[in-house]
Every structure is written in C-alpha cells, then in structure tokens.
CSV table of C-alpha atoms in Angstrom, one decimal:
chain,number,residue,atom,x,y,z
A,438,UNK,CA,-20.7,-1.5,11.4
A,439,UNK,CA,-18.4,1.0,10.2
A,440,UNK,CA,-17.8,1.7,13.7
A,441,UNK,CA,-14.7,1.1,13.3
A,442,UNK,CA,-13.4,0.7,10.6
A,443,UNK,CA,-12.8,1.1,11.8
A,444,UNK,CA,-10.4,1.7,12.4
A,445,UNK,CA,-8.9,0.9,10.4
A,446,UNK,CA,-9.1,0.1,12.1
A,447,UNK,CA,-8.4,-0.5,8.2
A,448,UNK,CA,-6.7,0.9,10.2
A,449,UNK,CA,-7.6,0.2,7.2
A,450,UNK,CA,-5.1,-0.9,6.0
A,451,UNK,CA,-2.1,0.0,5.4
A,452,UNK,CA,1.1,0.5,3.8
A,453,UNK,CA,4.7,1.1,4.5
A,454,UNK,CA,7.0,4.1,4.5
A,455,UNK,CA,10.2,2.5,3.3
A,456,UNK,CA,10.9,3.5,-0.3
A,457,UNK,CA,14.0,2.2,-1.9
A,458,UNK,CA,16.0,4.2,-4.4
A,459,UNK,CA,14.7,2.2,-7.4
A,460,UNK,CA,11.1,2.9,-6.6
A,461,UNK,CA,11.8,6.6,-6.0
A,462,UNK,CA,13.1,6.8,-9.6
A,463,UNK,CA,10.3,4.8,-11.1
A,464,UNK,CA,8.9,5.9,-14.5
A,465,UNK,CA,5.4,5.3,-13.2
A,466,UNK,CA,5.3,6.5,-9.6
A,467,UNK,CA,2.2,6.2,-7.4
A,468,UNK,CA,2.1,8.3,-4.2
A,469,UNK,CA,0.0,6.4,-1.7
A,470,UNK,CA,-1.3,7.4,1.7
A,471,UNK,CA,-2.8,5.4,4.5
A,472,UNK,CA,-4.0,5.6,8.1
A,473,UNK,CA,-2.2,2.4,9.0
A,474,UNK,CA,0.7,2.8,11.4
A,475,UNK,CA,4.2,2.1,10.2
A,476,UNK,CA,5.3,-1.3,11.5
A,477,UNK,CA,1.8,-2.8,11.5
A,478,UNK,CA,1.0,-5.9,9.6
A,479,UNK,CA,-0.8,-3.8,7.0
A,480,UNK,CA,2.5,-1.9,6.3
A,481,UNK,CA,4.8,-4.8,6.1
A,482,UNK,CA,2.6,-6.8,3.8
A,483,UNK,CA,2.1,-3.8,1.5
A,484,UNK,CA,5.9,-3.5,1.3
A,485,UNK,CA,6.1,-7.0,0.0
A,486,UNK,CA,3.5,-6.1,-2.7
A,487,UNK,CA,5.4,-3.0,-3.8
A,488,UNK,CA,8.7,-4.8,-4.0
A,489,UNK,CA,7.3,-7.5,-6.2
A,490,UNK,CA,5.6,-5.0,-8.5
A,491,UNK,CA,8.9,-3.1,-8.8
A,492,UNK,CA,10.9,-6.2,-9.6
A,493,UNK,CA,8.5,-7.6,-12.1
A,494,UNK,CA,8.2,-4.2,-14.0
A,495,UNK,CA,12.0,-3.7,-14.0
A,496,UNK,CA,11.7,-0.8,-11.6
A,497,UNK,CA,9.3,1.1,-13.9
A,498,UNK,CA,6.4,1.0,-11.5
A,499,UNK,CA,7.0,2.3,-8.0
A,500,UNK,CA,5.2,3.5,-4.9
A,501,UNK,CA,6.0,6.3,-2.4
A,502,UNK,CA,4.0,5.6,0.7
A,503,UNK,CA,2.9,7.9,3.5
A,504,UNK,CA,1.5,5.8,6.4
A,505,UNK,CA,0.1,6.7,9.8
A,506,UNK,CA,-2.3,9.4,8.7
A,507,UNK,CA,0.4,12.0,7.8
A,508,UNK,CA,-1.7,12.9,4.7
A,509,UNK,CA,-4.8,13.4,6.9
A,510,UNK,CA,-7.9,11.3,7.3
A,511,UNK,CA,-9.7,9.3,4.6
A,512,UNK,CA,-11.5,12.3,3.1
A,513,UNK,CA,-8.3,14.4,3.1
A,514,UNK,CA,-6.5,11.6,1.3
A,515,UNK,CA,-9.4,11.3,-1.2
A,516,UNK,CA,-9.3,15.1,-1.9
A,517,UNK,CA,-5.6,14.9,-2.5
A,518,UNK,CA,-6.2,12.2,-5.0
A,519,UNK,CA,-8.8,14.4,-6.8
A,520,UNK,CA,-6.2,17.2,-7.3
A,521,UNK,CA,-3.4,14.8,-8.2
A,522,UNK,CA,-1.3,15.2,-5.0
A,523,UNK,CA,-1.8,11.5,-4.4
A,524,UNK,CA,-2.4,8.6,-6.8
A,525,UNK,CA,-3.8,6.1,-4.4
A,526,UNK,CA,-4.5,5.2,-0.8
A,527,UNK,CA,-5.5,2.6,1.8
A,528,UNK,CA,-9.0,3.6,2.9
A,529,UNK,CA,-11.4,2.5,5.6
A,530,UNK,CA,-15.0,1.6,4.8
A,531,UNK,CA,-16.1,4.6,6.8
A,532,UNK,CA,-13.9,6.9,4.7
A,533,UNK,CA,-15.5,5.7,1.5
A,534,UNK,CA,-19.1,6.1,2.9
A,535,UNK,CA,-19.8,9.4,1.0
A,536,UNK,CA,-17.9,8.3,-2.1
A,537,UNK,CA,-19.3,4.8,-2.7
A,538,UNK,CA,-22.1,4.2,-0.1
A,539,UNK,CA,-22.7,0.6,-1.2
A,540,UNK,CA,-19.2,-0.3,-0.1
A,541,UNK,CA,-20.3,0.0,3.5
A,542,UNK,CA,-22.9,-2.8,3.3
A,543,UNK,CA,-20.7,-5.4,4.9
A,544,UNK,CA,-20.4,-3.3,8.1
A,545,UNK,CA,-24.0,-3.7,9.1
A,546,UNK,CA,-24.1,-4.8,12.8
A,547,UNK,CA,-24.7,-8.4,13.5
A,548,UNK,CA,-24.6,-9.4,9.8
A,549,UNK,CA,-21.9,-12.0,10.0
A,550,UNK,CA,-21.2,-15.0,12.2
A,551,UNK,CA,-17.8,-16.0,10.8
A,552,UNK,CA,-14.9,-15.0,8.6
A,553,UNK,CA,-16.0,-17.7,6.1
A,554,UNK,CA,-19.2,-15.7,5.7
A,555,UNK,CA,-17.4,-12.5,5.1
A,556,UNK,CA,-15.2,-14.2,2.5
A,557,UNK,CA,-18.2,-15.5,0.6
A,558,UNK,CA,-19.9,-12.1,0.5
A,559,UNK,CA,-16.7,-10.2,-0.4
A,560,UNK,CA,-16.0,-12.5,-3.3
A,561,UNK,CA,-19.5,-12.1,-4.6
A,562,UNK,CA,-19.7,-8.3,-4.2
A,563,UNK,CA,-16.2,-7.4,-5.6
A,564,UNK,CA,-17.5,-6.9,-9.2
A,565,UNK,CA,-20.2,-4.5,-7.8
A,566,UNK,CA,-17.7,-2.6,-5.7
A,567,UNK,CA,-15.3,-2.3,-8.6
A,568,UNK,CA,-18.0,-1.0,-10.9
A,569,UNK,CA,-19.1,1.6,-8.4
A,570,UNK,CA,-15.5,2.8,-7.7
A,571,UNK,CA,-14.8,3.0,-11.4
A,572,UNK,CA,-17.7,5.5,-11.8
A,573,UNK,CA,-15.8,7.7,-9.3
A,574,UNK,CA,-12.6,7.5,-11.2
A,575,UNK,CA,-11.0,5.0,-8.8
A,576,UNK,CA,-9.5,1.5,-9.5
A,577,UNK,CA,-10.3,-1.0,-6.7
A,578,UNK,CA,-7.2,-3.1,-6.5
A,579,UNK,CA,-8.0,-5.0,-3.4
A,580,UNK,CA,-10.0,-5.2,-0.2
A,581,UNK,CA,-8.3,-5.3,3.2
A,582,UNK,CA,-9.5,-6.3,6.6
A,583,UNK,CA,-9.6,-4.9,10.1
A,584,UNK,CA,-11.6,-7.8,11.5
A,585,UNK,CA,-14.5,-8.3,13.9
A,586,UNK,CA,-15.2,-5.3,16.1
A,587,UNK,CA,-15.5,-5.2,19.9
A,588,UNK,CA,-16.7,-2.6,22.3
A,589,UNK,CA,-13.8,-1.3,24.4
A,590,UNK,CA,-14.1,1.0,27.4
A,591,UNK,CA,-12.4,2.4,30.4
A,592,UNK,CA,-14.9,0.6,32.6
A,593,UNK,CA,-16.8,-2.7,32.1
A,594,UNK,CA,-19.8,-2.7,29.8
A,595,UNK,CA,-22.1,-5.7,29.8
A,596,UNK,CA,-25.6,-4.1,29.4
A,597,UNK,CA,-27.3,-1.6,27.2
A,598,UNK,CA,-27.8,0.7,30.2
A,599,UNK,CA,-24.1,0.8,30.9
A,600,UNK,CA,-23.4,1.5,27.2
A,601,UNK,CA,-25.9,4.4,27.4
A,602,UNK,CA,-24.1,5.8,30.4
A,603,UNK,CA,-20.7,5.8,28.6
A,604,UNK,CA,-19.4,8.4,26.1
A,605,UNK,CA,-19.1,6.6,22.8
A,606,UNK,CA,-16.9,7.5,19.9
A,607,UNK,CA,-17.6,6.9,16.2
A,608,UNK,CA,-15.6,7.8,13.1
A,609,UNK,CA,-16.4,11.2,11.7
A,610,UNK,CA,-19.0,11.0,8.9
A,611,UNK,CA,-20.3,7.5,9.8
A,612,UNK,CA,-24.1,7.5,9.3
A,613,UNK,CA,-24.4,3.8,9.8
A,614,UNK,CA,-22.7,3.8,13.2
A,615,UNK,CA,-24.6,7.0,14.2
A,616,UNK,CA,-28.0,5.6,13.3
A,617,UNK,CA,-27.3,2.4,15.2
A,618,UNK,CA,-26.2,4.2,18.4
A,619,UNK,CA,-28.9,6.9,18.1
A,620,UNK,CA,-31.5,4.0,18.0
A,621,UNK,CA,-30.2,3.1,21.5
A,622,UNK,CA,-30.6,6.7,22.7
A,623,UNK,CA,-26.8,7.3,22.5
A,624,UNK,CA,-25.4,10.4,21.0
A,625,UNK,CA,-21.8,9.5,20.1
A,626,UNK,CA,-18.8,11.9,19.8
A,627,UNK,CA,-17.5,11.9,16.2
A,628,UNK,CA,-13.7,12.1,15.9
A,629,UNK,CA,-11.1,11.1,13.2
A,630,UNK,CA,-9.1,8.0,14.1
A,631,UNK,CA,-5.9,10.0,14.9
A,632,UNK,CA,-7.8,12.0,17.6
A,633,UNK,CA,-9.1,8.9,19.4
A,634,UNK,CA,-6.2,8.1,21.7
A,635,UNK,CA,-5.8,11.6,23.0
A,636,UNK,CA,-9.5,11.8,23.6
A,637,UNK,CA,-9.4,8.6,25.6
A,638,UNK,CA,-6.5,10.1,27.6
A,639,UNK,CA,-8.3,13.4,28.4
A,640,UNK,CA,-11.7,11.7,29.1
A,641,UNK,CA,-13.5,13.3,26.2
A,642,UNK,CA,-14.6,9.7,25.4
A,643,UNK,CA,-14.5,6.5,27.3
A,644,UNK,CA,-15.8,3.9,24.9
A,645,UNK,CA,-14.4,3.0,21.5
A,646,UNK,CA,-14.9,0.2,18.9
A,647,UNK,CA,-12.1,-1.7,17.2
A,648,UNK,CA,-10.6,-5.0,16.4
A,649,UNK,CA,-8.3,-6.5,19.0
A,650,UNK,CA,-5.2,-6.0,16.8
A,651,UNK,CA,-6.3,-2.6,15.8
A,652,UNK,CA,-6.6,-1.5,19.4
A,653,UNK,CA,-3.0,-2.7,20.0
A,654,UNK,CA,-1.4,-1.0,17.0
A,655,UNK,CA,-3.2,2.3,17.7
A,656,UNK,CA,-2.5,1.9,21.5
A,657,UNK,CA,-6.1,2.4,22.4
A,658,UNK,CA,-5.9,-0.7,24.7
A,659,UNK,CA,-3.6,1.3,27.1
A,660,UNK,CA,-6.7,3.4,28.1
A,661,UNK,CA,-9.7,1.2,27.1
A,662,UNK,CA,-8.9,-1.6,29.5
A,663,UNK,CA,-12.2,-3.5,29.3
A,664,UNK,CA,-13.3,-5.4,26.2
A,665,UNK,CA,-16.9,-6.6,26.0
A,666,UNK,CA,-16.3,-10.1,24.7
A,667,UNK,CA,-19.0,-10.2,22.0
A,668,UNK,CA,-18.0,-9.0,18.5
A,669,UNK,CA,-20.9,-7.1,16.8
A,670,UNK,CA,-19.6,-5.9,13.4
A,671,UNK,CA,-17.0,-6.5,10.7
A,672,UNK,CA,-14.6,-3.8,9.6
A,673,UNK,CA,-12.6,-3.6,6.4
A,674,UNK,CA,-11.1,-1.3,3.9
A,675,UNK,CA,-9.7,-1.1,0.4
A,676,UNK,CA,-6.6,-0.2,-1.6
A,677,UNK,CA,-7.5,2.2,-4.4
A,678,UNK,CA,-5.5,3.8,-7.2
A,679,UNK,CA,-6.4,6.8,-9.4
A,680,UNK,CA,-8.0,5.2,-12.5
A,681,UNK,CA,-6.6,7.8,-14.9
A,682,UNK,CA,-3.1,7.1,-13.7
A,683,UNK,CA,-3.6,3.4,-13.6
A,684,UNK,CA,-5.0,3.4,-17.2
A,685,UNK,CA,-1.8,5.1,-18.4
A,686,UNK,CA,0.2,2.0,-17.5
A,687,UNK,CA,0.9,-0.6,-20.2
A,688,UNK,CA,-1.6,-3.5,-19.9
A,689,UNK,CA,1.2,-5.8,-18.9
A,690,UNK,CA,2.0,-3.6,-15.8
A,691,UNK,CA,-1.7,-3.3,-14.9
A,692,UNK,CA,-1.8,-7.1,-14.9
A,693,UNK,CA,1.3,-7.3,-12.7
A,694,UNK,CA,-0.2,-4.9,-10.2
A,695,UNK,CA,-3.5,-6.8,-10.0
A,696,UNK,CA,-2.0,-10.3,-9.9
A,697,UNK,CA,0.5,-9.3,-7.2
A,698,UNK,CA,-2.2,-7.6,-5.2
A,699,UNK,CA,-4.5,-10.7,-5.4
A,700,UNK,CA,-1.7,-12.7,-3.9
A,701,UNK,CA,-0.3,-10.4,-1.3
A,702,UNK,CA,-3.6,-8.9,-0.1
A,703,UNK,CA,-4.9,-12.4,0.4
A,704,UNK,CA,-1.9,-13.1,2.5
A,705,UNK,CA,-2.6,-9.9,4.3
A,706,UNK,CA,-6.1,-10.9,5.3
A,707,UNK,CA,-4.7,-14.2,6.6
A,708,UNK,CA,-2.0,-12.4,8.6
A,709,UNK,CA,-4.6,-9.9,10.0
A,710,UNK,CA,-6.7,-12.7,11.3
A,711,UNK,CA,-3.8,-14.3,12.9
A,712,UNK,CA,-2.8,-11.0,14.5
A,713,UNK,CA,-6.3,-10.5,15.8
A,714,UNK,CA,-6.3,-14.0,17.3
A,715,UNK,CA,-2.8,-13.5,18.9
A,716,UNK,CA,-3.9,-10.1,20.2
A,717,UNK,CA,-6.3,-11.6,22.8
A,718,UNK,CA,-3.5,-13.2,24.8
A,719,UNK,CA,-1.2,-10.2,24.4
A,720,UNK,CA,-3.9,-7.8,25.7
A,721,UNK,CA,-4.7,-10.2,28.6
A,722,UNK,CA,-1.0,-10.3,29.5
A,723,UNK,CA,-1.0,-6.5,29.6
A,724,UNK,CA,-3.9,-6.4,32.1
A,725,UNK,CA,-6.9,-5.9,29.7
A,726,UNK,CA,-10.1,-7.6,31.0
A,727,UNK,CA,-12.5,-9.4,28.7
A,728,UNK,CA,-16.0,-9.2,30.2
A,729,UNK,CA,-18.9,-11.4,29.2
A,730,UNK,CA,-22.0,-9.7,27.9
A,731,UNK,CA,-25.3,-10.6,29.3
A,732,UNK,CA,-27.4,-12.7,26.8
A,733,UNK,CA,-30.3,-10.4,27.2
A,734,UNK,CA,-28.2,-7.5,26.1
A,735,UNK,CA,-26.8,-9.3,23.1
A,736,UNK,CA,-30.3,-10.2,22.0
A,737,UNK,CA,-31.6,-6.7,22.6
A,738,UNK,CA,-28.9,-5.3,20.3
A,739,UNK,CA,-29.6,-7.8,17.6
A,740,UNK,CA,-33.3,-6.9,17.8
A,741,UNK,CA,-32.4,-3.3,17.4
A,742,UNK,CA,-30.5,-4.1,14.3
A,743,UNK,CA,-33.6,-5.6,12.8
A,744,UNK,CA,-35.7,-2.5,13.7
A,745,UNK,CA,-33.4,0.0,12.1
A,746,UNK,CA,-32.3,-1.8,8.9
A,747,UNK,CA,-35.0,-0.2,6.8
A,748,UNK,CA,-33.8,3.2,8.0
A,749,UNK,CA,-30.2,2.3,7.0
A,750,UNK,CA,-31.1,1.1,3.5
A,751,UNK,CA,-31.0,3.8,0.9
A,752,UNK,CA,-29.6,6.3,3.4
A,753,UNK,CA,-26.3,4.3,4.0
A,754,UNK,CA,-26.4,1.9,1.1
A,755,UNK,CA,-28.8,0.7,-1.6
A,756,UNK,CA,-31.5,-1.9,-1.1
A,757,UNK,CA,-30.2,-3.7,-4.2
A,758,UNK,CA,-26.7,-4.3,-2.7
A,759,UNK,CA,-28.3,-5.2,0.7
A,760,UNK,CA,-30.6,-7.8,-0.8
A,761,UNK,CA,-27.7,-9.3,-2.8
A,762,UNK,CA,-25.7,-9.5,0.4
A,763,UNK,CA,-28.5,-11.3,2.2
A,764,UNK,CA,-28.9,-13.7,-0.8
A,765,UNK,CA,-25.2,-14.6,-0.8
A,766,UNK,CA,-25.3,-15.2,3.0
A,767,UNK,CA,-28.5,-17.3,2.8
A,768,UNK,CA,-27.1,-19.4,0.0
A,769,UNK,CA,-23.8,-19.9,1.8
A,770,UNK,CA,-25.5,-20.9,5.1
A,771,UNK,CA,-27.8,-23.3,3.3
A,772,UNK,CA,-24.8,-25.0,1.7
A,773,UNK,CA,-23.2,-25.5,5.1
C-alpha cells in the first residue's frame, strides 16, 4: 500500500550528493533529485552507478544529484522536470500515483507474501510500466525498493480498535492508502515525508507506516517506538529520466546507462533487503518494541482488503494491470 512508500520510504530511493569535477563538466549532464537521505544505502549505491556511467562514457555523461528532499516532494520534483530544471529523479510509488496510476498496483495491501513474489511481478510488469511512463515523456530506467511496510506508533497497536484510536499518517495524495484506512473508519492526516518526523515530535500524528530501514534513516523510530510485527504492504519506487533528454544521447550511451542501471539497481535491491533485515536488531537494541498482532486483527484487515479492492480498481489503477498482477502471482505460486 502506498502507505509508505513510502516512504520512500523509496525513501524511494535514492541518490547521492557527491559530484566529482568530471561529472560536473560532463557534456550530457542530468540534474537528479530524490527524497532519499544522503548517506543511506540508496545514495551510496546510486553513486556507484553514476561513477560507472561517467567512466564508461569518458566523462561525457554525468549526474548532479540533490538528495534528501531539497528539491521538494515527488510532485515538486516532477514539476521541475516538466519545466527543465531537473532531468530526472528518484520517485516513490505514491509520488507517481497521479502521473502513472498503474504503477501503484504492487502496493495493494496484503498482496504479497514474500520478496520472491514481488520479484516475479516486477519483472513481468516492467514492460507495462515502461510503456506508461513513456507516454508521459519519462524514461523508466529502474525500479527501486523500500521493502515490506509495518505499522509504527508511539504506543502499542495490536487490534483494529487501537489503530482506530490512533492518529495515522499517510503520504499526501495517496488515494490507495486513504481508501484502505477510510474503510476502517480512520481519517488519516496527509503529510509529505519531510514533515513526518516533526509531526511525530509535536504529537500531530502518532502512527506511521514504513519499512524498518526506512524508519531508521528517516529517524522516525526515535518517536514511533512500537512496531506492529506484521508487514501489510510492499513499498517501492523508480528512477526516471526525462525522455527528451535521454533520447538526445548517442545510442551507445543510452545502452551504457541502462546496462549499468540493471546491474547496480539489482545490487541496490539486495542491499536494501539486507538493510531491512539488519534493522530489526538495530531497532531492538535502541529500545524499539516489536509487538505481536492478534490473529483476529490480521484476518480482519485481510478481509477488509478483499471488500475494497473493487473500489480501488479504476480509481487507483486499471483493472487490466490488476488482473495481470493476479495472474502472475497465481502462476508463480502454482509453480512453487
């Protein structure tokens, strides 16, 4: 559920600030923005990608990167791309909801049971996503990952009633998350990701949704000290370039960018998953409590998903992409 995205999470998804002299003087310079904090795994892995592209193009293709939301939220970044102030960005699934609604289909609550399932669906849907982004003048270079999303709060939440009594946050402009929480009689507070920590500190909200690693790098875990130990959604993002700018590159350079991205962003997904796994012990050592959810609560939430999915289709994403997602999942599970 784009609930996060999270947060991205993508977080989602990030890129580094360090720009060496060669990249700054590149013949083909791409100015890239991201919400990902400097120093995060998303930043360091993106730096590896940019260095390889610069080396393989003899310094002719470079990237100047603005991380940590300094260029605004997803929609602010997208608007800057539209007017040429930026030529690319790392976006969350939530941020792309109004641009390419079908891109949010993998964030449906309780859709996936494992990362293996997300990999199967992502691989199958990439051609569809690329086609839809191309219609909007965007080149989808790679998908990124925030990970599985947990409920995190300033007090323990193990039942629907306790969730209803809390003050939940969702990303601004997230119809999928809004519909799901509204179905539970919850009216969430919509905020941009950079505003979440201060809102936790002031008490404007007390419940957020993020991956474990995302909560650490954004420092949300310092206030949301209880994690409901039952992931309910998958959050991800994407690395996009302005298609007009990308198309001006020699074909050789386009291939270098894509081949380097395929390799480094695959490594990034592996590193993100390891970071999420390692974050559990880190959070526990810092006093965060993981609380078990009551089985009845989990089943109730899954049932709620089934009730509202028809409402989400066509409003949040097309029925065509949803049915294709279900088909890929069904085939994958049958083969297991």
